[in-house]
Amino acid sequence: LNHDTSGLYNSLVKMDSDTYALAYQGPGSDGYISTFTISSSTAPDTVGTVTPTAGNAQVALSWSAPSNGGSSITDYVIQYSTDNSSWSTFSDGTSTGTTATVTGLTNGQQYYFKVAAVNSVGIGSYSSSATATPMTTPSQIIISSIERTANAATLIWSAPSNGGSSI
């Protein structure tokens, strides 16, 4: 730190681990006190492996918390994509938990997910992307006709909705 020490009353005082106060006399008898912070914190490290679990029109995500860079993690940003290049941010409010469920997804569509931690310095690097395809159970089969013979029966039906996965 450098400051002008030519004045009569100059003083630099460390207030706590990151905060300093500089007191000095200005022209005439005016006095000034300035405080400033020197932070050694950085943005958080990269979030650990993201684990997706597909559900009905949603995917539950979990991950391990990264090193916080010297400042508490205040949120996680979750992004999703259908092509692993154009990303949307999932609006889940502010949370320091290491799980989230992304909702409003289309069954049968593959999605990519990535997560980054946030602290007072900024957003850390995003995790590697993880993939999942939301799905549900197939719909009920509706039999349209039954043909009976002496030793057999033939059932006729239309294929049901597959719920997002092959039957």
PDB file of C-alpha atoms in Angstrom:
ATOM      1  CA  LEU A   1       0.000   0.000   0.000  1.00  0.00           C
ATOM      2  CA  ASN A   2       1.264   3.439  -0.825  1.00  0.00           C
ATOM      3  CA  HIS A   3      -0.022   6.754   0.397  1.00  0.00           C
ATOM      4  CA  ASP A   4       1.267  10.273   0.804  1.00  0.00           C
ATOM      5  CA  THR A   5       3.017  10.599   4.138  1.00  0.00           C
ATOM      6  CA  SER A   6       4.005  14.266   3.690  1.00  0.00           C
ATOM      7  CA  GLY A   7       1.065  15.523   5.743  1.00  0.00           C
ATOM      8  CA  LEU A   8       1.242  16.043   9.466  1.00  0.00           C
ATOM      9  CA  TYR A   9      -1.351  13.472  10.458  1.00  0.00           C
ATOM     10  CA  ASN A  10      -1.538  10.422   8.205  1.00  0.00           C
ATOM     11  CA  SER A  11      -2.474   7.065   9.595  1.00  0.00           C
ATOM     12  CA  LEU A  12      -3.220   3.671   8.034  1.00  0.00           C
ATOM     13  CA  VAL A  13      -4.996   1.246  10.368  1.00  0.00           C
ATOM     14  CA  LYS A  14      -5.959  -2.378   9.726  1.00  0.00           C
ATOM     15  CA  MET A  15      -9.543  -2.772  10.991  1.00  0.00           C
ATOM     16  CA  ASP A  16      -9.988  -6.534  10.370  1.00  0.00           C
ATOM     17  CA  SER A  17      -8.616  -9.168   8.004  1.00  0.00           C
ATOM     18  CA  ASP A  18      -9.783  -7.325   4.849  1.00  0.00           C
ATOM     19  CA  THR A  19     -10.647  -3.744   5.920  1.00  0.00           C
ATOM     20  CA  TYR A  20      -8.302  -0.788   6.302  1.00  0.00           C
ATOM     21  CA  ALA A  21      -8.896   2.818   7.328  1.00  0.00           C
ATOM     22  CA  LEU A  22      -6.779   5.734   6.133  1.00  0.00           C
ATOM     23  CA  ALA A  23      -6.970   8.950   8.147  1.00  0.00           C
ATOM     24  CA  TYR A  24      -5.275  12.046   6.800  1.00  0.00           C
ATOM     25  CA  GLN A  25      -5.347  15.795   7.022  1.00  0.00           C
ATOM     26  CA  GLY A  26      -6.293  17.693   3.915  1.00  0.00           C
ATOM     27  CA  PRO A  27      -5.531  21.290   2.958  1.00  0.00           C
ATOM     28  CA  GLY A  28      -6.000  23.649   5.869  1.00  0.00           C
ATOM     29  CA  SER A  29      -7.481  21.829   8.818  1.00  0.00           C
ATOM     30  CA  ASP A  30      -9.832  19.514   6.915  1.00  0.00           C
ATOM     31  CA  GLY A  31      -9.556  15.879   8.019  1.00  0.00           C
ATOM     32  CA  TYR A  32     -10.610  12.801   6.107  1.00  0.00           C
ATOM     33  CA  ILE A  33     -11.089   9.139   6.847  1.00  0.00           C
ATOM     34  CA  SER A  34     -11.433   6.605   4.052  1.00  0.00           C
ATOM     35  CA  THR A  35     -12.091   2.909   4.505  1.00  0.00           C
ATOM     36  CA  PHE A  36     -11.445   0.263   1.890  1.00  0.00           C
ATOM     37  CA  THR A  37     -11.471  -3.487   1.607  1.00  0.00           C
ATOM     38  CA  ILE A  38      -8.781  -5.678   0.141  1.00  0.00           C
ATOM     39  CA  SER A  39     -10.291  -9.094  -0.459  1.00  0.00           C
ATOM     40  CA  SER A  40      -8.309 -12.214  -1.082  1.00  0.00           C
ATOM     41  CA  SER A  41     -11.461 -14.192  -1.922  1.00  0.00           C
ATOM     42  CA  THR A  42     -12.119 -15.679  -5.354  1.00  0.00           C
ATOM     43  CA  ALA A  43     -15.167 -17.068  -7.117  1.00  0.00           C
ATOM     44  CA  PRO A  44     -16.050 -20.640  -6.043  1.00  0.00           C
ATOM     45  CA  ASP A  45     -14.367 -23.644  -7.642  1.00  0.00           C
ATOM     46  CA  THR A  46     -16.224 -25.859 -10.119  1.00  0.00           C
ATOM     47  CA  VAL A  47     -19.173 -27.809  -8.698  1.00  0.00           C
ATOM     48  CA  GLY A  48     -18.613 -31.568  -8.328  1.00  0.00           C
ATOM     49  CA  THR A  49     -20.227 -34.143 -10.599  1.00  0.00           C
ATOM     50  CA  VAL A  50     -23.904 -33.414 -11.297  1.00  0.00           C
ATOM     51  CA  THR A  51     -26.115 -36.501 -10.921  1.00  0.00           C
ATOM     52  CA  PRO A  52     -29.493 -36.353 -12.713  1.00  0.00           C
ATOM     53  CA  THR A  53     -32.525 -38.524 -11.937  1.00  0.00           C
ATOM     54  CA  ALA A  54     -35.289 -38.390 -14.554  1.00  0.00           C
ATOM     55  CA  GLY A  55     -38.961 -38.234 -13.586  1.00  0.00           C
ATOM     56  CA  ASN A  56     -42.283 -37.274 -15.155  1.00  0.00           C
ATOM     57  CA  ALA A  57     -41.624 -33.930 -16.966  1.00  0.00           C
ATOM     58  CA  GLN A  58     -38.819 -33.182 -14.511  1.00  0.00           C
ATOM     59  CA  VAL A  59     -35.241 -34.066 -13.591  1.00  0.00           C
ATOM     60  CA  ALA A  60     -33.887 -34.053 -10.021  1.00  0.00           C
ATOM     61  CA  LEU A  61     -30.248 -32.948  -9.796  1.00  0.00           C
ATOM     62  CA  SER A  62     -27.702 -33.383  -7.029  1.00  0.00           C
ATOM     63  CA  TRP A  63     -24.050 -32.317  -6.813  1.00  0.00           C
ATOM     64  CA  SER A  64     -21.266 -31.828  -4.307  1.00  0.00           C
ATOM     65  CA  ALA A  65     -20.424 -28.337  -3.081  1.00  0.00           C
ATOM     66  CA  PRO A  66     -17.124 -26.910  -4.316  1.00  0.00           C
ATOM     67  CA  SER A  67     -14.509 -24.975  -2.362  1.00  0.00           C
ATOM     68  CA  ASN A  68     -16.070 -21.569  -1.709  1.00  0.00           C
ATOM     69  CA  GLY A  69     -13.039 -19.451  -2.695  1.00  0.00           C
ATOM     70  CA  GLY A  70     -12.846 -17.869   0.758  1.00  0.00           C
ATOM     71  CA  SER A  71     -16.370 -16.435   0.706  1.00  0.00           C
ATOM     72  CA  SER A  72     -19.576 -18.319   1.576  1.00  0.00           C
ATOM     73  CA  ILE A  73     -21.587 -19.795  -1.281  1.00  0.00           C
ATOM     74  CA  THR A  74     -24.819 -17.806  -1.593  1.00  0.00           C
ATOM     75  CA  ASP A  75     -26.550 -19.604  -4.473  1.00  0.00           C
ATOM     76  CA  TYR A  76     -26.246 -22.134  -7.269  1.00  0.00           C
ATOM     77  CA  VAL A  77     -27.107 -21.370 -10.900  1.00  0.00           C
ATOM     78  CA  ILE A  78     -28.672 -24.276 -12.814  1.00  0.00           C
ATOM     79  CA  GLN A  79     -28.751 -24.249 -16.591  1.00  0.00           C
ATOM     80  CA  TYR A  80     -30.361 -26.687 -19.025  1.00  0.00           C
ATOM     81  CA  SER A  81     -30.250 -27.259 -22.770  1.00  0.00           C
ATOM     82  CA  THR A  82     -31.589 -29.626 -25.425  1.00  0.00           C
ATOM     83  CA  ASP A  83     -28.447 -29.335 -27.594  1.00  0.00           C
ATOM     84  CA  ASN A  84     -25.585 -28.827 -25.077  1.00  0.00           C
ATOM     85  CA  SER A  85     -24.819 -25.386 -26.549  1.00  0.00           C
ATOM     86  CA  SER A  86     -27.793 -22.997 -26.129  1.00  0.00           C
ATOM     87  CA  TRP A  87     -28.471 -22.738 -22.388  1.00  0.00           C
ATOM     88  CA  SER A  88     -31.434 -21.507 -20.333  1.00  0.00           C
ATOM     89  CA  THR A  89     -31.223 -20.713 -16.627  1.00  0.00           C
ATOM     90  CA  PHE A  90     -33.733 -22.527 -14.439  1.00  0.00           C
ATOM     91  CA  SER A  91     -35.462 -20.090 -12.087  1.00  0.00           C
ATOM     92  CA  ASP A  92     -35.445 -21.806  -8.712  1.00  0.00           C
ATOM     93  CA  GLY A  93     -34.960 -18.787  -6.445  1.00  0.00           C
ATOM     94  CA  THR A  94     -31.908 -18.564  -4.211  1.00  0.00           C
ATOM     95  CA  SER A  95     -30.647 -21.709  -2.550  1.00  0.00           C
ATOM     96  CA  THR A  96     -27.446 -22.969  -0.973  1.00  0.00           C
ATOM     97  CA  GLY A  97     -28.644 -26.588  -1.049  1.00  0.00           C
ATOM     98  CA  THR A  98     -26.911 -29.084  -3.324  1.00  0.00           C
ATOM     99  CA  THR A  99     -30.092 -30.472  -4.901  1.00  0.00           C
ATOM    100  CA  ALA A 100     -32.741 -29.043  -7.198  1.00  0.00           C
ATOM    101  CA  THR A 101     -35.546 -30.330  -9.408  1.00  0.00           C
ATOM    102  CA  VAL A 102     -35.882 -28.811 -12.873  1.00  0.00           C
ATOM    103  CA  THR A 103     -39.569 -28.884 -13.820  1.00  0.00           C
ATOM    104  CA  GLY A 104     -41.629 -28.116 -16.923  1.00  0.00           C
ATOM    105  CA  LEU A 105     -39.630 -30.435 -19.180  1.00  0.00           C
ATOM    106  CA  THR A 106     -40.912 -32.472 -22.129  1.00  0.00           C
ATOM    107  CA  ASN A 107     -41.074 -36.243 -21.646  1.00  0.00           C
ATOM    108  CA  GLY A 108     -38.926 -38.112 -24.182  1.00  0.00           C
ATOM    109  CA  GLN A 109     -36.647 -35.095 -24.861  1.00  0.00           C
ATOM    110  CA  GLN A 110     -33.003 -35.460 -23.812  1.00  0.00           C
ATOM    111  CA  TYR A 111     -31.740 -32.549 -21.697  1.00  0.00           C
ATOM    112  CA  TYR A 112     -28.272 -31.423 -20.630  1.00  0.00           C
ATOM    113  CA  PHE A 113     -27.705 -29.833 -17.224  1.00  0.00           C
ATOM    114  CA  LYS A 114     -24.844 -27.875 -15.658  1.00  0.00           C
ATOM    115  CA  VAL A 115     -24.450 -26.114 -12.304  1.00  0.00           C
ATOM    116  CA  ALA A 116     -22.219 -23.290 -10.980  1.00  0.00           C
ATOM    117  CA  ALA A 117     -21.759 -21.950  -7.444  1.00  0.00           C
ATOM    118  CA  VAL A 118     -22.062 -18.241  -6.583  1.00  0.00           C
ATOM    119  CA  ASN A 119     -20.402 -16.223  -3.801  1.00  0.00           C
ATOM    120  CA  SER A 120     -19.868 -12.502  -3.139  1.00  0.00           C
ATOM    121  CA  VAL A 121     -17.018 -12.422  -5.684  1.00  0.00           C
ATOM    122  CA  GLY A 122     -19.006 -13.939  -8.562  1.00  0.00           C
ATOM    123  CA  ILE A 123     -20.058 -17.117 -10.352  1.00  0.00           C
ATOM    124  CA  GLY A 124     -17.647 -20.033 -10.451  1.00  0.00           C
ATOM    125  CA  SER A 125     -17.056 -22.226 -13.489  1.00  0.00           C
ATOM    126  CA  TYR A 126     -19.907 -24.452 -14.586  1.00  0.00           C
ATOM    127  CA  SER A 127     -19.739 -28.200 -14.028  1.00  0.00           C
ATOM    128  CA  SER A 128     -19.441 -30.622 -16.912  1.00  0.00           C
ATOM    129  CA  SER A 129     -22.878 -31.255 -18.378  1.00  0.00           C
ATOM    130  CA  ALA A 130     -24.942 -34.278 -17.348  1.00  0.00           C
ATOM    131  CA  THR A 131     -27.824 -35.717 -19.382  1.00  0.00           C
ATOM    132  CA  ALA A 132     -31.243 -37.144 -18.576  1.00  0.00           C
ATOM    133  CA  THR A 133     -34.490 -37.778 -20.428  1.00  0.00           C
ATOM    134  CA  PRO A 134     -37.703 -37.182 -18.470  1.00  0.00           C
ATOM    135  CA  MET A 135     -40.384 -39.847 -18.891  1.00  0.00           C
ATOM    136  CA  THR A 136     -43.446 -41.389 -17.335  1.00  0.00           C
ATOM    137  CA  THR A 137     -45.202 -44.738 -17.622  1.00  0.00           C
ATOM    138  CA  PRO A 138     -47.040 -45.591 -20.850  1.00  0.00           C
ATOM    139  CA  SER A 139     -50.746 -44.856 -20.998  1.00  0.00           C
ATOM    140  CA  GLN A 140     -53.291 -47.636 -20.576  1.00  0.00           C
ATOM    141  CA  ILE A 141     -53.952 -49.891 -23.556  1.00  0.00           C
ATOM    142  CA  ILE A 142     -57.506 -49.717 -24.845  1.00  0.00           C
ATOM    143  CA  ILE A 143     -58.648 -52.899 -26.582  1.00  0.00           C
ATOM    144  CA  SER A 144     -60.745 -52.075 -29.617  1.00  0.00           C
ATOM    145  CA  SER A 145     -61.927 -55.606 -30.429  1.00  0.00           C
ATOM    146  CA  ILE A 146     -61.647 -59.255 -29.445  1.00  0.00           C
ATOM    147  CA  GLU A 147     -61.979 -62.074 -31.953  1.00  0.00           C
ATOM    148  CA  ARG A 148     -62.705 -65.486 -30.411  1.00  0.00           C
ATOM    149  CA  THR A 149     -62.244 -68.875 -31.922  1.00  0.00           C
ATOM    150  CA  ALA A 150     -62.586 -72.345 -30.362  1.00  0.00           C
ATOM    151  CA  ASN A 151     -59.005 -72.447 -29.057  1.00  0.00           C
ATOM    152  CA  ALA A 152     -57.735 -68.831 -29.151  1.00  0.00           C
ATOM    153  CA  ALA A 153     -58.565 -65.187 -28.852  1.00  0.00           C
ATOM    154  CA  THR A 154     -57.142 -62.309 -30.863  1.00  0.00           C
ATOM    155  CA  LEU A 155     -56.974 -58.881 -29.241  1.00  0.00           C
ATOM    156  CA  ILE A 156     -56.808 -55.718 -31.332  1.00  0.00           C
ATOM    157  CA  TRP A 157     -55.577 -52.431 -29.805  1.00  0.00           C
ATOM    158  CA  SER A 158     -53.823 -49.201 -30.694  1.00  0.00           C
ATOM    159  CA  ALA A 159     -50.370 -48.513 -29.280  1.00  0.00           C
ATOM    160  CA  PRO A 160     -50.599 -46.343 -26.165  1.00  0.00           C
ATOM    161  CA  SER A 161     -48.607 -43.200 -25.470  1.00  0.00           C
ATOM    162  CA  ASN A 162     -45.104 -44.364 -24.596  1.00  0.00           C
ATOM    163  CA  GLY A 163     -44.520 -41.834 -21.801  1.00  0.00           C
ATOM    164  CA  GLY A 164     -41.281 -40.638 -23.394  1.00  0.00           C
ATOM    165  CA  SER A 165     -39.498 -43.993 -23.620  1.00  0.00           C
ATOM    166  CA  SER A 166     -39.663 -46.929 -26.004  1.00  0.00           C
ATOM    167  CA  ILE A 167     -42.060 -49.721 -25.061  1.00  0.00           C
TER     168      ILE A 167
END
